[in-house]
């Protein structure tokens, strides 16, 4: 099994070496990164996705991608393309406030590079590599001049642009640009929008929404085949976060605990960011006893596992609602589905599927971290990764040019080795026993054996 793998890898490197002697652009590795917003991992088990399942059959699947806290759209999309936790890339929420500059950020007002410049996303690195360009059919940050660079080809964000137009334009850029587009993104708002509206447990509505998502994947594959890109292009289909069911029976009303004149609410739910206007400790003490379904943290006490502390844009107090609970102020209007909760919750996780010359065919893996996607993408594109929080080793089993031992294989090897050792030990013991049998017996045996002269 392992030998075969080794041989395959050797054969493959031979092939690559053969191809790379042709200096033509057509052998530059290319990657299209696709996100369907709010695609919860277990939708794949609970709904039909004929097109996506075909894609997976010829590619790889990671069933659960552990994303980053807070499990919101902008922060997670930026972690995928930088490999950094939110505290390290600086996009710590969809709504932010920076005390020192008094700047505000929201998903509708996101064009100031100030918010993005703490990290370098992969489309910038790719573009600065020389003789390559990047293209984007939307993805948070791709229409912003980050480190004075936008992708050579991009669209300003507009939810009004159809999937078909995004797909047509991104594939045109991928197939006919000079210098060639080697990294491209494609973003689509569903199933997030409907997940919020109906809640993930509304199977009637969600099944028709998810069927449309699957049809879009079918259109994508069809288009790539028509343009002759299917065999050479690497395609990753993933998402930023999942979705969980909410209810107007599960509300946490801050107005019942603290007076709105005493703080500024920077972000609301399910993780509230609180900038106190009064003594922080006193406000914290009031909030701490506010509701059983609310975890309340002073910034310095935020659990280390969230990697959500060391940034000025994280406010002095944060409140984290339990799964399915919604923090409100005086309003009662709420969404039936939401995300943003603890990233340890499986309902918050997306999945990842990938297809193309860089990936194995028909390989499944239980999990990776979303920050691991970035070093994998850099490897595929031959880019030097920026400092990041991902682990390339976690994705090695997905890639054809990597030597990898996964857990079941490792266990197999250990058991195999133990069997060999036990057998050897057994043999040695048997042989020792033979040598150490008491003299009279050996003599007897020898005498018996003497009957047959050939034994000598
Ligand atoms: C190199 O690429 C060009 C254009 O893609 C092709 O015509 C040619 O046959 C290739 N040469 C080799 C040795 O593969
Ligand atoms: C880019 O391509 C041009 C011509 O195709 C070549 O002369 C130049 O050396 C290339 N630059 C880099 C950085 O590879
Ligand atoms: C897509 O491409 C077409 C044709 O070039 C162009 O007219 C249109 O504006 C593009 N759409 C977007 C959203 O950029
Ligand atoms: C909130 O505080 C302000 C100023 O201290 C006070 O006038 C107001 O009555 C308070 N409101 C509530 C609901 O306690
Ligand atoms: C805040 O209040 C606590 C206790 O109520 C007190 O010990 C502390 O000195 C106060 N801090 C400030 C900055 O006033
Ligand atoms: C809700 O609170 C905001 C301030 O937090 C206030 O401006 C608004 O009038 C309140 N709305 C209602 C319906 O009480
Ligand atoms: C994440 O990576 C950044 C950049 O290398 C580093 O500064 C930071 O300490 C890392 N975070 C953790 C938790 O390791
Ligand atoms: Zn959302």
Coordinates of C-alpha atoms and ligand atoms in Angstrom, one line a residue:
X1 CA 0.0 0.0 0.0
X2 CA 2.6 2.5 1.1
X3 CA 5.1 1.3 -1.5
X4 CA 2.4 1.9 -4.2
X5 CA 1.9 5.4 -2.9
X6 CA 5.6 6.0 -3.0
X7 CA 5.8 4.7 -6.5
X8 CA 2.9 6.9 -7.6
X9 CA 4.4 10.0 -6.1
X10 CA 7.7 9.2 -7.8
X11 CA 5.9 8.6 -11.1
X12 CA 4.0 11.8 -10.6
X13 CA 7.1 14.0 -9.9
X14 CA 8.5 12.5 -13.1
X15 CA 5.4 13.7 -15.0
X16 CA 5.6 17.1 -13.5
X17 CA 9.3 17.4 -14.3
X18 CA 8.5 16.3 -17.9
X19 CA 5.8 18.9 -18.3
X20 CA 7.6 21.8 -16.7
X21 CA 10.3 21.6 -19.4
X22 CA 7.6 23.2 -21.6
X23 CA 7.8 26.9 -20.8
X24 CA 4.2 27.5 -22.0
X25 CA 1.8 29.3 -19.6
X26 CA -0.7 26.6 -20.0
X27 CA 1.1 24.5 -17.4
X28 CA 1.2 27.2 -14.7
X29 CA -1.0 25.8 -11.9
X30 CA -4.3 27.7 -11.6
X31 CA -6.8 27.8 -8.8
X32 CA -10.4 28.9 -8.5
X33 CA -11.7 29.4 -4.9
X34 CA -15.5 29.3 -4.6
X35 CA -17.5 30.2 -1.6
X36 CA -21.2 29.5 -1.1
X37 CA -21.9 31.6 2.0
X38 CA -23.4 29.8 5.0
X39 CA -23.1 26.3 3.6
X40 CA -23.4 24.3 6.8
X41 CA -21.3 21.1 6.7
X42 CA -24.2 18.6 7.4
X43 CA -26.4 20.0 4.6
X44 CA -24.3 17.6 2.5
X45 CA -25.6 14.6 4.5
X46 CA -29.2 15.9 4.9
X47 CA -30.0 17.1 1.4
X48 CA -29.4 15.9 -2.2
X49 CA -26.5 17.5 -4.1
X50 CA -26.1 15.4 -7.3
X51 CA -23.7 17.9 -9.0
X52 CA -21.6 18.5 -5.9
X53 CA -21.5 14.8 -5.2
X54 CA -20.2 14.1 -8.7
X55 CA -17.6 16.8 -8.2
X56 CA -16.5 15.1 -4.9
X57 CA -16.4 11.7 -6.5
X58 CA -13.7 12.8 -8.8
X59 CA -12.0 14.9 -6.1
X60 CA -11.6 15.3 -2.4
X61 CA -13.9 16.1 0.5
X62 CA -13.2 17.5 4.0
X63 CA -16.4 16.9 5.9
X64 CA -15.9 19.5 8.6
X65 CA -13.8 22.6 8.3
X66 CA -13.2 24.1 11.8
X67 CA -13.6 27.8 11.1
X68 CA -12.5 30.8 13.2
X69 CA -14.2 32.7 16.0
X70 CA -16.3 34.8 15.5
X71 CA -18.1 32.6 12.9
X72 CA -19.2 35.6 10.8
X73 CA -18.8 36.2 7.1
X74 CA -16.1 38.9 6.6
X75 CA -13.8 37.5 9.3
X76 CA -13.9 34.0 8.0
X77 CA -13.5 34.8 4.4
X78 CA -10.4 36.8 5.3
X79 CA -9.0 33.9 7.3
X80 CA -9.4 31.5 4.4
X81 CA -7.3 33.8 2.1
X82 CA -4.7 34.8 4.7
X83 CA -4.4 31.7 7.0
X84 CA -4.7 34.0 10.0
X85 CA -6.9 34.0 13.1
X86 CA -9.1 37.1 13.3
X87 CA -7.0 38.8 16.0
X88 CA -4.1 38.6 13.6
X89 CA -5.7 39.7 10.3
X90 CA -7.7 42.5 11.9
X91 CA -11.1 41.9 10.4
X92 CA -12.6 40.8 13.7
X93 CA -16.3 41.3 12.9
X94 CA -18.8 42.5 10.3
X95 CA -19.2 45.6 12.4
X96 CA -16.1 47.2 13.9
X97 CA -15.0 50.4 15.6
X98 CA -11.4 51.6 16.1
X99 CA -11.0 53.8 19.1
X100 CA -7.8 55.5 18.2
X101 CA -8.9 56.6 14.7
X102 CA -12.6 56.7 15.5
X103 CA -13.2 54.8 12.3
X104 CA -16.3 52.6 11.7
X105 CA -16.5 49.4 9.5
X106 CA -19.6 47.6 8.4
X107 CA -20.3 45.1 5.6
X108 CA -21.9 47.9 3.7
X109 CA -19.0 50.3 4.3
X110 CA -15.9 48.2 3.9
X111 CA -13.7 50.0 1.3
X112 CA -11.2 51.7 3.6
X113 CA -7.9 49.7 3.3
X114 CA -7.2 50.5 6.9
X115 CA -9.3 47.6 8.0
X116 CA -7.6 45.1 5.6
X117 CA -4.0 46.1 5.7
X118 CA -3.0 44.1 8.8
X119 CA -2.7 41.0 6.5
X120 CA -1.8 40.2 2.9
X121 CA -4.4 38.1 1.1
X122 CA -3.3 35.5 -1.4
X123 CA -4.6 37.4 -4.4
X124 CA -2.2 40.2 -3.6
X125 CA 0.8 37.8 -3.1
X126 CA -0.1 36.0 -6.3
X127 CA -0.3 39.2 -8.3
X128 CA 3.0 40.5 -6.9
X129 CA 4.8 37.2 -7.8
X130 CA 5.2 38.4 -11.4
X131 CA 3.7 37.4 -14.7
X132 CA 0.5 36.2 -13.1
X133 CA -2.7 38.0 -12.3
X134 CA -5.6 37.5 -9.9
X135 CA -9.3 37.8 -10.6
X136 CA -12.4 38.0 -8.4
X137 CA -16.0 37.6 -9.0
X138 CA -16.6 39.0 -5.5
X139 CA -15.2 37.9 -2.2
X140 CA -14.9 40.2 0.8
X141 CA -11.9 42.5 0.3
X142 CA -11.4 41.8 -3.4
X143 CA -12.8 45.2 -4.4
X144 CA -10.5 47.0 -1.9
X145 CA -7.0 48.3 -2.6
X146 CA -5.2 46.2 0.0
X147 CA -1.5 47.2 0.2
X148 CA -2.2 49.3 -2.8
X149 CA -3.2 46.3 -4.9
X150 CA -6.5 45.0 -6.2
X151 CA -6.8 41.9 -8.4
X152 CA -6.2 42.9 -12.0
X153 CA -9.8 41.8 -12.7
X154 CA -12.6 42.3 -10.1
X155 CA -16.2 43.4 -9.6
X156 CA -17.5 45.8 -7.1
X157 CA -19.6 44.0 -4.6
X158 CA -23.3 43.9 -5.6
X159 CA -25.8 41.3 -4.6
X160 CA -27.8 42.2 -7.7
X161 CA -25.3 40.6 -10.0
X162 CA -26.5 37.1 -10.9
X163 CA -24.5 33.9 -10.4
X164 CA -24.5 33.4 -14.2
X165 CA -22.8 36.8 -14.8
X166 CA -20.3 36.2 -12.0
X167 CA -19.5 32.8 -13.5
X168 CA -19.3 34.0 -17.1
X169 CA -17.0 36.8 -16.2
X170 CA -14.6 34.9 -13.9
X171 CA -14.2 32.1 -16.4
X172 CA -13.6 34.5 -19.3
X173 CA -10.8 36.1 -17.2
X174 CA -9.4 32.6 -16.3
X175 CA -9.3 31.5 -20.0
X176 CA -8.0 34.5 -21.8
X177 CA -5.9 37.0 -19.9
X178 CA -2.3 38.0 -20.2
X179 CA -0.4 37.6 -17.9
X180 CA -2.6 34.6 -17.1
X181 CA -5.0 34.6 -14.2
X182 CA -3.7 31.9 -11.9
X183 CA -5.8 32.7 -8.8
X184 CA -9.5 33.5 -8.9
X185 CA -12.4 33.8 -6.5
X186 CA -16.2 33.3 -6.9
X187 CA -18.6 34.2 -4.2
X188 CA -22.4 33.6 -3.9
X189 CA -24.7 34.8 -1.1
X190 CA -26.7 31.5 -0.8
X191 CA -27.5 29.5 1.2
X192 CA -26.7 32.1 3.9
X193 CA -29.5 34.5 3.0
X194 CA -32.2 31.9 3.0
X195 CA -30.7 30.2 6.1
X196 CA -31.2 33.5 8.0
X197 CA -34.7 33.9 6.7
X198 CA -36.1 30.4 7.2
X199 CA -33.7 28.8 9.6
X200 CA -31.8 25.6 8.7
X201 CA -34.5 23.4 10.2
X202 CA -37.1 24.6 7.6
X203 CA -36.4 21.6 5.3
X204 CA -39.1 22.6 2.9
X205 CA -37.6 25.9 2.0
X206 CA -34.0 24.9 2.5
X207 CA -34.3 22.0 0.1
X208 CA -35.3 24.2 -2.8
X209 CA -32.6 26.8 -1.9
X210 CA -30.0 24.1 -1.7
X211 CA -31.1 22.6 -5.0
X212 CA -30.5 25.9 -6.6
X213 CA -27.0 26.0 -5.0
X214 CA -26.3 22.6 -6.5
X215 CA -27.6 23.7 -9.9
X216 CA -25.0 26.5 -9.7
X217 CA -22.3 24.0 -9.1
X218 CA -23.6 22.0 -12.1
X219 CA -23.4 25.2 -14.2
X220 CA -19.9 25.9 -12.9
X221 CA -18.6 22.4 -13.9
X222 CA -20.4 22.5 -17.3
X223 CA -18.9 25.9 -18.0
X224 CA -15.4 24.8 -17.1
X225 CA -15.8 21.7 -19.4
X226 CA -17.0 23.8 -22.3
X227 CA -14.1 26.1 -22.0
X228 CA -11.5 23.3 -21.7
X229 CA -10.6 24.4 -18.2
X230 CA -11.9 21.4 -16.3
X231 CA -8.8 19.2 -16.6
X232 CA -6.2 21.8 -15.8
X233 CA -7.9 24.1 -13.3
X234 CA -7.9 23.4 -9.5
X235 CA -11.3 24.2 -8.0
X236 CA -12.0 24.5 -4.3
X237 CA -15.6 24.8 -3.2
X238 CA -16.0 25.8 0.4
X239 CA -17.8 28.2 2.7
X240 CA -17.3 30.7 5.6
X241 CA -19.5 29.2 8.3
X242 CA -22.7 27.2 9.0
X243 CA -26.1 28.2 10.4
X244 CA -28.2 27.3 13.4
X245 CA -31.9 27.6 14.2
X246 CA -33.0 30.6 16.3
X247 CA -36.3 31.5 17.9
X248 CA -38.1 34.4 19.3
X249 CA -38.5 32.3 22.5
X250 CA -34.7 32.4 22.9
X251 CA -33.9 36.1 23.3
X252 CA -31.4 37.9 25.6
X253 CA -32.5 41.4 26.1
X254 CA -29.6 43.6 27.2
X255 CA -32.0 46.4 28.2
X256 CA -33.2 44.4 31.1
X257 CA -29.6 44.3 32.5
X258 CA -27.8 47.5 31.5
X259 CA -28.8 51.0 30.7
X260 CA -28.1 51.9 27.1
X261 CA -26.6 55.3 28.1
X262 CA -23.7 53.4 29.8
X263 CA -22.2 51.8 26.7
X264 CA -21.8 51.8 22.9
X265 CA -22.9 48.6 21.2
X266 CA -20.4 48.0 18.3
X267 CA -21.7 44.6 17.3
X268 CA -24.9 42.9 18.5
X269 CA -25.5 39.2 18.1
X270 CA -24.6 36.4 18.7
X271 CA -21.3 38.0 19.9
X272 CA -21.9 41.4 21.3
X273 CA -19.0 43.9 21.3
X274 CA -19.4 46.4 24.2
X275 CA -17.5 49.7 24.5
X276 CA -18.3 50.9 28.0
X277 CA -18.9 54.6 28.8
X278 CA -18.7 53.9 32.5
X279 CA -16.4 51.9 34.9
X280 CA -15.7 48.6 33.0
X281 CA -15.7 46.4 36.1
X282 CA -19.1 47.7 37.2
X283 CA -20.6 47.2 33.8
X284 CA -19.1 43.7 33.6
X285 CA -20.5 42.8 37.0
X286 CA -24.0 43.7 35.8
X287 CA -23.7 41.8 32.6
X288 CA -22.2 38.7 34.3
X289 CA -25.5 38.0 36.0
X290 CA -27.7 39.1 33.1
X291 CA -28.7 35.7 31.5
X292 CA -27.8 32.0 31.9
X293 CA -27.4 31.7 28.1
X294 CA -24.8 34.4 27.9
X295 CA -21.0 34.1 28.5
X296 CA -19.5 37.4 29.5
X297 CA -15.8 38.1 29.1
X298 CA -13.5 41.0 29.9
X299 CA -11.2 41.3 26.9
X300 CA -8.2 40.0 28.9
X301 CA -10.2 36.9 30.0
X302 CA -11.4 35.8 26.5
X303 CA -10.6 32.0 26.3
X304 CA -7.3 31.4 24.5
X305 CA -8.9 28.8 22.2
X306 CA -10.9 31.5 20.4
X307 CA -7.6 33.3 19.4
X308 CA -9.7 36.4 19.7
X309 CA -8.0 38.9 22.0
X310 CA -4.9 40.6 20.7
X311 CA -6.3 43.3 18.6
X312 CA -7.3 46.9 19.3
X313 CA -10.6 46.3 17.4
X314 CA -11.7 43.8 19.9
X315 CA -13.8 45.7 22.5
X316 CA -13.2 45.7 26.3
X317 CA -16.2 43.4 26.9
X318 CA -17.6 40.7 24.7
X319 CA -20.8 38.7 25.2
X320 CA -21.2 35.3 23.6
X321 CA -24.7 33.8 23.3
X322 CA -25.4 30.1 23.6
X323 CA -26.2 28.3 20.4
X324 CA -29.6 29.4 19.0
X325 CA -29.9 32.4 21.4
X326 CA -30.2 35.9 20.1
X327 CA -28.9 39.1 21.8
X328 CA -31.3 42.0 21.3
X329 CA -31.7 45.5 22.6
X330 CA -35.1 47.0 22.5
X331 CA -36.2 45.4 19.2
X332 CA -38.0 42.1 18.9
X333 CA -37.5 41.4 15.2
X334 CA -35.1 38.5 14.8
X335 CA -33.7 36.1 12.3
X336 CA -34.8 32.4 12.3
X337 CA -31.3 31.3 11.5
X338 CA -27.9 32.8 12.5
X339 CA -24.2 32.1 12.9
X340 CA -21.3 33.8 14.7
X341 CA -21.4 31.5 17.7
X342 CA -18.6 29.4 19.3
X343 CA -16.5 27.9 16.5
X344 CA -16.4 24.6 18.4
X345 CA -20.1 24.0 17.5
X346 CA -20.4 21.6 14.5
X347 CA -23.4 23.7 13.3
X348 CA -21.0 26.6 12.7
X349 CA -18.7 24.5 10.4
X350 CA -18.6 24.5 6.7
X351 CA -17.2 21.8 4.4
X352 CA -14.5 21.8 1.7
X353 CA -14.5 20.0 -1.6
X354 CA -11.8 20.2 -4.2
X355 CA -11.1 18.9 -7.7
X356 CA -8.2 19.2 -10.2
X357 CA -4.7 18.1 -11.0
X358 CA -3.4 19.0 -7.6
X359 CA -6.0 16.8 -5.7
X360 CA -6.5 13.1 -5.2
X361 CA -9.6 11.5 -6.6
X362 CA -12.2 10.0 -4.3
X363 CA -10.4 10.9 -1.1
X364 CA -12.3 11.8 2.1
X365 CA -11.0 13.4 5.2
X366 CA -12.8 14.1 8.5
X367 CA -11.5 17.6 9.3
X368 CA -9.0 20.5 8.8
X369 CA -8.9 24.0 10.2
X370 CA -10.0 26.8 7.9
X371 CA -6.6 28.5 8.4
X372 CA -5.0 25.4 6.8
X373 CA -6.5 26.2 3.5
X374 CA -4.2 29.1 2.9
X375 CA -0.8 27.3 3.0
X376 CA -2.4 24.6 0.8
X377 CA -3.4 27.1 -1.8
X378 CA 0.1 28.7 -1.7
X379 CA 1.6 25.3 -2.2
X380 CA -0.6 24.6 -5.2
X381 CA 0.3 28.0 -6.8
X382 CA 4.0 27.8 -5.9
X383 CA 3.8 30.9 -3.7
X384 CA 5.8 31.6 -0.6
X385 CA 3.2 31.9 2.1
X386 CA 3.1 34.9 4.4
X387 CA 3.4 34.1 8.2
X388 CA 0.2 32.4 9.1
X389 CA -1.6 30.2 11.6
X390 CA -2.3 27.2 9.3
X391 CA -0.5 23.9 9.2
X392 CA 0.3 22.6 5.7
X393 CA 0.7 19.1 7.0
X394 CA -3.0 18.9 7.8
X395 CA -3.9 19.0 4.1
X396 CA -1.1 16.8 2.7
X397 CA -3.4 13.8 2.3
X398 CA -5.6 15.8 -0.1
X399 CA -2.7 16.5 -2.5
X400 CA -1.3 14.2 -5.1
X401 CA 2.3 15.5 -4.8
X402 CA 2.6 14.9 -1.1
X403 CA 3.7 12.0 1.0
X404 CA 1.1 11.5 3.7
X405 CA 0.2 9.0 6.4
X406 CA -3.4 9.4 7.7
X407 CA -4.5 7.9 11.0
X408 CA -6.0 4.6 9.8
X409 CA -2.9 4.0 7.7
X410 CA -0.7 4.8 10.7
X411 CA -2.6 2.4 12.9
X412 CA -2.3 -0.2 10.2
X413 CA 1.4 0.2 10.1
X414 CA 1.7 0.0 13.9
X415 CA -0.4 -3.2 14.0
X416 CA 1.6 -4.6 11.1
X417 CA 4.8 -3.9 12.9
X418 CA 3.5 -5.4 16.1
X419 CA 2.5 -8.6 14.2
X420 CA 5.9 -8.9 12.7
X421 CA 7.6 -8.3 16.1
X422 CA 5.3 -10.8 17.9
X423 CA 6.0 -13.4 15.2
X424 CA 9.8 -12.9 15.4
X425 CA 9.7 -13.0 19.2
X426 CA 7.6 -16.2 19.1
X427 CA 10.1 -17.8 16.7
X428 CA 13.0 -16.7 18.9
X429 CA 11.4 -18.1 22.0
X430 CA 10.6 -21.4 20.2
X431 CA 14.2 -21.7 19.0
X432 CA 15.6 -20.8 22.5
X433 CA 13.3 -23.5 24.0
X434 CA 14.6 -26.0 21.6
X435 CA 18.2 -25.3 22.6
X436 CA 17.5 -25.3 26.3
X437 CA 15.6 -28.5 26.6
X438 CA 17.2 -30.7 29.3
X439 CA 20.0 -33.0 28.2
X440 CA 18.3 -36.4 28.6
X441 CA 15.5 -35.3 26.3
X442 CA 17.8 -34.1 23.6
X443 CA 19.7 -37.2 23.8
X444 CA 16.5 -39.2 23.4
X445 CA 15.4 -37.0 20.5
X446 CA 18.8 -37.3 18.9
X447 CA 18.7 -41.0 19.3
X448 CA 15.2 -41.0 17.6
X449 CA 16.5 -38.8 14.9
X450 CA 19.5 -41.0 14.4
X451 CA 17.1 -43.4 12.7
X452 CA 17.2 -41.2 9.7
X453 CA 20.7 -40.6 8.5
X454 CA 19.6 -37.8 6.2
X455 CA 18.9 -35.5 9.2
X456 CA 22.6 -34.9 9.8
Ligands
LIG1 C1 4.5 22.9 -25.3 O1 3.3 23.6 -25.4 C2 2.9 24.0 -26.6 C3 1.7 24.9 -26.5 O2 0.9 24.6 -25.4 C4 2.6 22.8 -27.4 O3 2.2 23.1 -28.8 C5 3.9 21.9 -27.5 O4 3.6 20.7 -28.2 C6 4.4 21.6 -26.1 N1 5.6 20.9 -26.2 C7 5.9 19.9 -25.5 C8 7.3 19.3 -25.6 O5 5.1 19.3 -24.7
LIG2 C1 7.6 37.7 -17.6 O1 7.4 37.3 -19.0 C2 8.2 37.9 -19.9 C3 7.9 37.5 -21.3 O2 6.9 36.5 -21.3 C4 9.7 37.6 -19.5 O3 10.5 38.3 -20.4 C5 10.0 38.0 -18.1 O4 11.3 37.6 -17.7 C6 9.0 37.4 -17.2 N1 9.2 37.9 -15.8 C7 9.2 37.1 -14.7 C8 9.4 37.8 -13.4 O5 9.1 35.9 -14.8
LIG3 C1 -19.2 41.0 -17.0 O1 -18.7 41.1 -18.3 C2 -19.5 41.8 -19.2 C3 -18.9 41.7 -20.6 O2 -17.6 42.1 -20.6 C4 -19.6 43.3 -18.7 O3 -20.4 44.0 -19.6 C5 -20.2 43.3 -17.3 O4 -20.2 44.6 -16.8 C6 -19.4 42.4 -16.4 N1 -20.1 42.3 -15.1 C7 -19.6 42.8 -14.0 C8 -20.4 42.6 -12.8 O5 -18.5 43.3 -13.9
LIG4 C1 -30.6 55.2 32.1 O1 -29.7 56.2 32.6 C2 -30.1 57.5 32.4 C3 -29.0 58.4 32.9 O2 -28.4 57.9 34.0 C4 -31.4 57.7 33.2 O3 -31.9 59.1 33.0 C5 -32.5 56.7 32.7 O4 -33.6 56.8 33.5 C6 -31.9 55.3 32.8 N1 -32.9 54.4 32.1 C7 -33.2 53.3 32.6 C8 -34.2 52.5 31.9 O5 -32.8 52.9 33.7
LIG5 C1 -14.2 50.5 38.9 O1 -15.0 50.0 40.0 C2 -14.3 49.1 40.9 C3 -15.2 48.5 41.8 O2 -16.5 49.0 41.8 C4 -13.2 49.9 41.5 O3 -12.4 49.1 42.4 C5 -12.2 50.5 40.5 O4 -11.3 51.3 41.0 C6 -13.0 51.3 39.5 N1 -12.1 51.7 38.4 C7 -12.0 52.9 37.9 C8 -11.1 53.1 36.8 O5 -12.7 53.8 38.3
LIG6 C1 -34.4 51.5 20.8 O1 -33.2 52.0 21.4 C2 -32.6 53.0 20.6 C3 -31.4 53.3 21.3 O2 -30.7 52.2 21.8 C4 -33.6 54.1 20.5 O3 -33.0 55.1 19.7 C5 -34.9 53.7 19.9 O4 -35.8 54.7 19.9 C6 -35.5 52.5 20.7 N1 -36.6 52.0 20.0 C7 -37.7 51.7 20.7 C8 -38.8 51.1 19.9 O5 -37.8 51.8 21.9
LIG7 C1 -0.7 33.5 14.1 O1 0.2 33.9 13.2 C2 0.7 35.2 13.4 C3 1.7 35.5 12.2 O2 2.7 34.6 12.2 C4 1.4 35.3 14.7 O3 1.9 36.6 14.9 C5 0.5 34.9 15.8 O4 1.1 34.8 17.0 C6 -0.1 33.5 15.5 N1 -1.1 33.2 16.5 C7 -1.0 32.1 17.2 C8 -2.1 31.9 18.2 O5 -0.1 31.3 17.1
LIG8 ZN1 -25.0 35.3 7.4

